Amino acid sequence: SSSVRMGVIQLPNLSRILCFSFHIILILLQQTTAARELKFVVVLFRHGDRTPIVNFPTDPHKESEWPQGFGQLTKTGMQQLFELGQYMRKRYSSFLNSTYNRQEFYIQSTDYDRTIMSAQSYLSGLFPPTSSQIWNPELLWQPIPVHIFQKTTEQRLNFPLPNCPRFDELQQETQTSKEFQNRIQPYMDFLQTMAINTGLELNHLKILDNFQLWNTYDTLHCEVIIN
């Protein structure tokens, strides 16, 4: 099989919240005399397009209008990750084994439906079954295990930061600082208008650790994309 060298790539942001899937490709390559040789690849990416996480009080579109509910991967999101897998297959065609091998490839996901499904969609594009791996001639897909970070025990890739007193302390200092108050002042008219139109509390929109401001943008963004 092969020899190993380190390679890291950064991929474009595929969605809006910090819930992540990532995989590690480990491949043993034959020793070569090349000055630079790819040995190891780590890829970190986010989930594809999803439905809103929450809605705001005056939003006419309720969760029941989304077929799978809030926070779920859409068909567009599935296609995005499938195409990413195809891209990576082409990009590393001389590095990846032509067929899936569990001793050379490992993938992990955070414990959210949308990230797990994103990982699965990605794998469909990265490792379509060939030859002996085709188990159903009418379905060019093969199951590949996705290993899950448990929310309760694994803090990697979790955000907001849970159980971090120092983070909370620094955030509170920033929230009450004169500099922060001066910076937010020019936006008070906008926040007031937003509070009136969304039904959200103005005081809540001004709080750093409150995601209502971001959630409102995110919800509207998702609704525009899906029409």
CSV table of C-alpha atoms in Angstrom, one decimal:
chain,number,residue,atom,x,y,z
A,1,SER,CA,0.0,0.0,0.0
A,2,SER,CA,1.8,3.3,0.6
A,3,SER,CA,3.9,5.9,2.7
A,4,VAL,CA,2.6,8.7,4.8
A,5,ARG,CA,2.9,12.5,4.8
A,6,MET,CA,1.0,15.3,6.4
A,7,GLY,CA,-1.5,17.4,4.5
A,8,VAL,CA,-4.1,19.7,5.8
A,9,ILE,CA,-6.8,21.5,3.7
A,10,GLN,CA,-9.4,24.1,4.6
A,11,LEU,CA,-12.8,23.8,3.1
A,12,PRO,CA,-15.5,26.5,2.5
A,13,ASN,CA,-18.1,27.1,5.1
A,14,LEU,CA,-21.1,25.0,4.1
A,15,SER,CA,-23.7,26.3,6.6
A,16,ARG,CA,-24.3,28.5,9.6
A,17,ILE,CA,-24.0,27.0,13.0
A,18,LEU,CA,-21.1,25.4,14.8
A,19,CYS,CA,-22.1,21.9,14.6
A,20,PHE,CA,-19.4,20.0,12.8
A,21,SER,CA,-18.6,16.7,11.0
A,22,PHE,CA,-15.0,15.8,10.4
A,23,HIS,CA,-13.0,12.9,9.2
A,24,ILE,CA,-9.5,11.7,9.3
A,25,ILE,CA,-8.0,9.7,6.5
A,26,LEU,CA,-5.0,7.5,7.5
A,27,ILE,CA,-3.3,5.9,4.6
A,28,LEU,CA,0.0,4.0,4.6
A,29,LEU,CA,2.0,4.7,1.5
A,30,GLN,CA,5.2,3.1,0.1
A,31,GLN,CA,8.4,4.9,0.9
A,32,THR,CA,9.5,7.2,-1.9
A,33,THR,CA,12.4,9.5,-2.6
A,34,ALA,CA,10.2,12.5,-3.3
A,35,ALA,CA,11.1,15.6,-1.4
A,36,ARG,CA,7.5,16.2,-0.5
A,37,GLU,CA,5.0,13.4,-0.3
A,38,LEU,CA,1.4,13.5,1.1
A,39,LYS,CA,1.1,11.1,4.0
A,40,PHE,CA,-1.9,12.1,6.2
A,41,VAL,CA,-5.0,14.2,5.5
A,42,VAL,CA,-7.4,15.7,8.1
A,43,VAL,CA,-10.6,17.3,6.7
A,44,LEU,CA,-12.9,19.4,8.9
A,45,PHE,CA,-16.3,20.5,7.5
A,46,ARG,CA,-19.7,21.7,8.6
A,47,HIS,CA,-23.1,20.3,7.7
A,48,GLY,CA,-25.0,21.2,4.6
A,49,ASP,CA,-28.0,23.5,4.3
A,50,ARG,CA,-30.6,22.8,7.0
A,51,THR,CA,-34.0,24.0,8.1
A,52,PRO,CA,-34.1,26.8,10.8
A,53,ILE,CA,-33.2,25.9,14.4
A,54,VAL,CA,-36.0,27.9,15.9
A,55,ASN,CA,-38.5,30.6,14.8
A,56,PHE,CA,-39.3,34.0,16.4
A,57,PRO,CA,-42.6,34.9,17.9
A,58,THR,CA,-44.1,36.6,14.9
A,59,ASP,CA,-42.8,34.2,12.3
A,60,PRO,CA,-45.8,32.8,10.4
A,61,HIS,CA,-43.9,29.7,9.4
A,62,LYS,CA,-44.1,27.2,12.3
A,63,GLU,CA,-42.1,24.0,12.8
A,64,SER,CA,-45.0,21.9,11.5
A,65,GLU,CA,-44.5,23.4,8.0
A,66,TRP,CA,-41.0,21.8,7.7
A,67,PRO,CA,-41.4,18.1,6.8
A,68,GLN,CA,-38.6,16.9,9.2
A,69,GLY,CA,-38.9,19.8,11.7
A,70,PHE,CA,-36.3,22.3,12.8
A,71,GLY,CA,-32.6,21.8,12.5
A,72,GLN,CA,-32.7,19.1,9.8
A,73,LEU,CA,-30.6,18.6,6.7
A,74,THR,CA,-32.4,19.5,3.5
A,75,LYS,CA,-32.1,17.9,0.1
A,76,THR,CA,-29.9,20.8,-1.0
A,77,GLY,CA,-27.7,20.1,2.0
A,78,MET,CA,-27.4,16.4,1.1
A,79,GLN,CA,-26.4,17.3,-2.4
A,80,GLN,CA,-23.8,19.8,-1.2
A,81,LEU,CA,-22.1,17.2,0.9
A,82,PHE,CA,-22.4,14.5,-1.8
A,83,GLU,CA,-20.7,16.8,-4.3
A,84,LEU,CA,-18.0,17.6,-1.6
A,85,GLY,CA,-17.3,13.9,-1.4
A,86,GLN,CA,-17.0,13.7,-5.2
A,87,TYR,CA,-14.6,16.7,-5.2
A,88,MET,CA,-12.4,15.1,-2.5
A,89,ARG,CA,-12.4,11.8,-4.4
A,90,LYS,CA,-11.1,13.6,-7.5
A,91,ARG,CA,-8.7,15.9,-5.5
A,92,TYR,CA,-7.1,12.9,-3.8
A,93,SER,CA,-7.5,10.3,-6.5
A,94,SER,CA,-3.8,9.3,-6.4
A,95,PHE,CA,-3.9,9.2,-2.6
A,96,LEU,CA,-7.1,7.5,-1.6
A,97,ASN,CA,-7.7,3.8,-2.1
A,98,SER,CA,-10.2,3.3,-4.9
A,99,THR,CA,-12.4,1.3,-2.5
A,100,TYR,CA,-13.3,1.9,1.1
A,101,ASN,CA,-10.9,0.3,3.6
A,102,ARG,CA,-11.7,0.7,7.3
A,103,GLN,CA,-8.0,0.5,8.2
A,104,GLU,CA,-7.2,3.6,6.1
A,105,PHE,CA,-10.2,5.8,6.7
A,106,TYR,CA,-12.0,7.1,9.8
A,107,ILE,CA,-14.9,9.6,10.1
A,108,GLN,CA,-16.5,11.3,13.1
A,109,SER,CA,-19.5,13.5,13.6
A,110,THR,CA,-21.1,15.5,16.3
A,111,ASP,CA,-24.3,14.0,17.6
A,112,TYR,CA,-26.9,16.0,15.6
A,113,ASP,CA,-29.1,14.5,12.9
A,114,ARG,CA,-27.9,17.1,10.3
A,115,THR,CA,-24.2,16.5,10.9
A,116,ILE,CA,-24.5,12.7,10.9
A,117,MET,CA,-26.6,12.9,7.7
A,118,SER,CA,-24.0,15.3,6.2
A,119,ALA,CA,-21.3,12.8,6.9
A,120,GLN,CA,-23.3,10.0,5.3
A,121,SER,CA,-24.0,12.1,2.2
A,122,TYR,CA,-20.3,13.0,2.0
A,123,LEU,CA,-19.4,9.3,2.1
A,124,SER,CA,-21.8,8.5,-0.7
A,125,GLY,CA,-19.8,10.8,-3.0
A,126,LEU,CA,-16.4,9.8,-1.6
A,127,PHE,CA,-16.7,6.1,-1.7
A,128,PRO,CA,-19.3,4.9,-4.2
A,129,PRO,CA,-19.1,1.0,-4.2
A,130,THR,CA,-17.2,-0.6,-7.0
A,131,SER,CA,-16.7,-4.2,-8.1
A,132,SER,CA,-16.9,-6.5,-5.0
A,133,GLN,CA,-18.4,-3.8,-2.8
A,134,ILE,CA,-21.5,-3.5,-4.9
A,135,TRP,CA,-24.1,-5.4,-2.8
A,136,ASN,CA,-27.2,-4.2,-4.7
A,137,PRO,CA,-26.8,-3.5,-8.5
A,138,GLU,CA,-29.8,-1.1,-8.3
A,139,LEU,CA,-28.3,0.9,-5.5
A,140,LEU,CA,-24.8,2.3,-5.9
A,141,TRP,CA,-24.3,3.1,-2.2
A,142,GLN,CA,-22.6,1.2,0.6
A,143,PRO,CA,-22.9,1.7,4.4
A,144,ILE,CA,-19.8,3.2,6.0
A,145,PRO,CA,-19.6,3.7,9.8
A,146,VAL,CA,-19.8,7.2,11.1
A,147,HIS,CA,-18.4,7.5,14.7
A,148,ILE,CA,-20.3,9.9,17.0
A,149,PHE,CA,-19.0,12.5,19.5
A,150,GLN,CA,-21.3,12.1,22.5
A,151,LYS,CA,-22.8,15.4,23.6
A,152,THR,CA,-22.6,14.6,27.3
A,153,THR,CA,-18.9,13.4,27.4
A,154,GLU,CA,-17.2,15.0,24.4
A,155,GLN,CA,-16.5,18.7,24.4
A,156,ARG,CA,-14.7,18.9,21.0
A,157,LEU,CA,-16.5,20.9,18.4
A,158,ASN,CA,-19.2,21.9,20.9
A,159,PHE,CA,-20.4,25.6,20.9
A,160,PRO,CA,-21.4,27.6,22.9
A,161,LEU,CA,-18.6,26.5,25.3
A,162,PRO,CA,-20.3,24.4,28.1
A,163,ASN,CA,-19.2,24.6,31.7
A,164,CYS,CA,-16.4,27.1,31.2
A,165,PRO,CA,-16.4,29.6,34.1
A,166,ARG,CA,-13.6,31.7,32.6
A,167,PHE,CA,-15.4,32.1,29.3
A,168,ASP,CA,-18.6,33.2,31.2
A,169,GLU,CA,-16.5,35.6,33.2
A,170,LEU,CA,-14.9,37.2,30.2
A,171,GLN,CA,-18.2,37.4,28.4
A,172,GLN,CA,-19.8,39.2,31.4
A,173,GLU,CA,-16.9,41.6,31.6
A,174,THR,CA,-17.3,42.5,27.9
A,175,GLN,CA,-21.1,42.8,28.2
A,176,THR,CA,-20.8,45.4,31.0
A,177,SER,CA,-17.8,47.3,29.6
A,178,LYS,CA,-18.1,50.9,28.5
A,179,GLU,CA,-16.5,50.0,25.1
A,180,PHE,CA,-19.2,47.4,24.4
A,181,GLN,CA,-22.0,49.8,25.4
A,182,ASN,CA,-20.5,52.5,23.1
A,183,ARG,CA,-20.2,50.1,20.2
A,184,ILE,CA,-23.8,48.8,20.4
A,185,GLN,CA,-25.3,52.3,20.8
A,186,PRO,CA,-25.4,53.1,17.0
A,187,TYR,CA,-27.5,50.0,16.4
A,188,MET,CA,-30.2,50.6,19.0
A,189,ASP,CA,-32.7,51.9,16.5
A,190,PHE,CA,-32.2,48.8,14.4
A,191,LEU,CA,-32.5,46.5,17.5
A,192,GLN,CA,-35.7,48.4,18.5
A,193,THR,CA,-37.2,47.9,15.0
A,194,MET,CA,-36.2,44.3,15.1
A,195,ALA,CA,-37.8,43.8,18.5
A,196,ILE,CA,-41.1,45.3,17.3
A,197,ASN,CA,-41.2,43.2,14.2
A,198,THR,CA,-40.1,39.9,15.6
A,199,GLY,CA,-41.8,40.0,19.0
A,200,LEU,CA,-38.5,39.5,20.8
A,201,GLU,CA,-37.5,41.4,23.9
A,202,LEU,CA,-35.1,44.3,23.2
A,203,ASN,CA,-33.1,43.6,26.3
A,204,HIS,CA,-32.5,40.0,25.2
A,205,LEU,CA,-31.3,41.2,21.8
A,206,LYS,CA,-28.5,43.2,23.4
A,207,ILE,CA,-27.1,40.3,25.4
A,208,LEU,CA,-23.9,38.7,24.1
A,209,ASP,CA,-24.7,35.1,25.2
A,210,ASN,CA,-28.2,35.3,23.8
A,211,PHE,CA,-28.6,33.8,20.3
A,212,GLN,CA,-31.9,35.5,19.5
A,213,LEU,CA,-30.3,38.0,17.2
A,214,TRP,CA,-28.4,35.4,15.3
A,215,ASN,CA,-31.2,33.0,15.3
A,216,THR,CA,-33.6,35.5,13.7
A,217,TYR,CA,-31.1,36.1,10.9
A,218,ASP,CA,-30.5,32.4,10.5
A,219,THR,CA,-34.3,31.6,10.3
A,220,LEU,CA,-34.9,34.3,7.7
A,221,HIS,CA,-31.9,33.1,5.7
A,222,CYS,CA,-33.1,29.5,5.7
A,223,GLU,CA,-36.6,30.5,4.7
A,224,VAL,CA,-35.3,32.6,1.8
A,225,ILE,CA,-33.2,29.8,0.5
A,226,ILE,CA,-36.0,27.3,0.6
A,227,ASN,CA,-38.6,29.8,-0.6
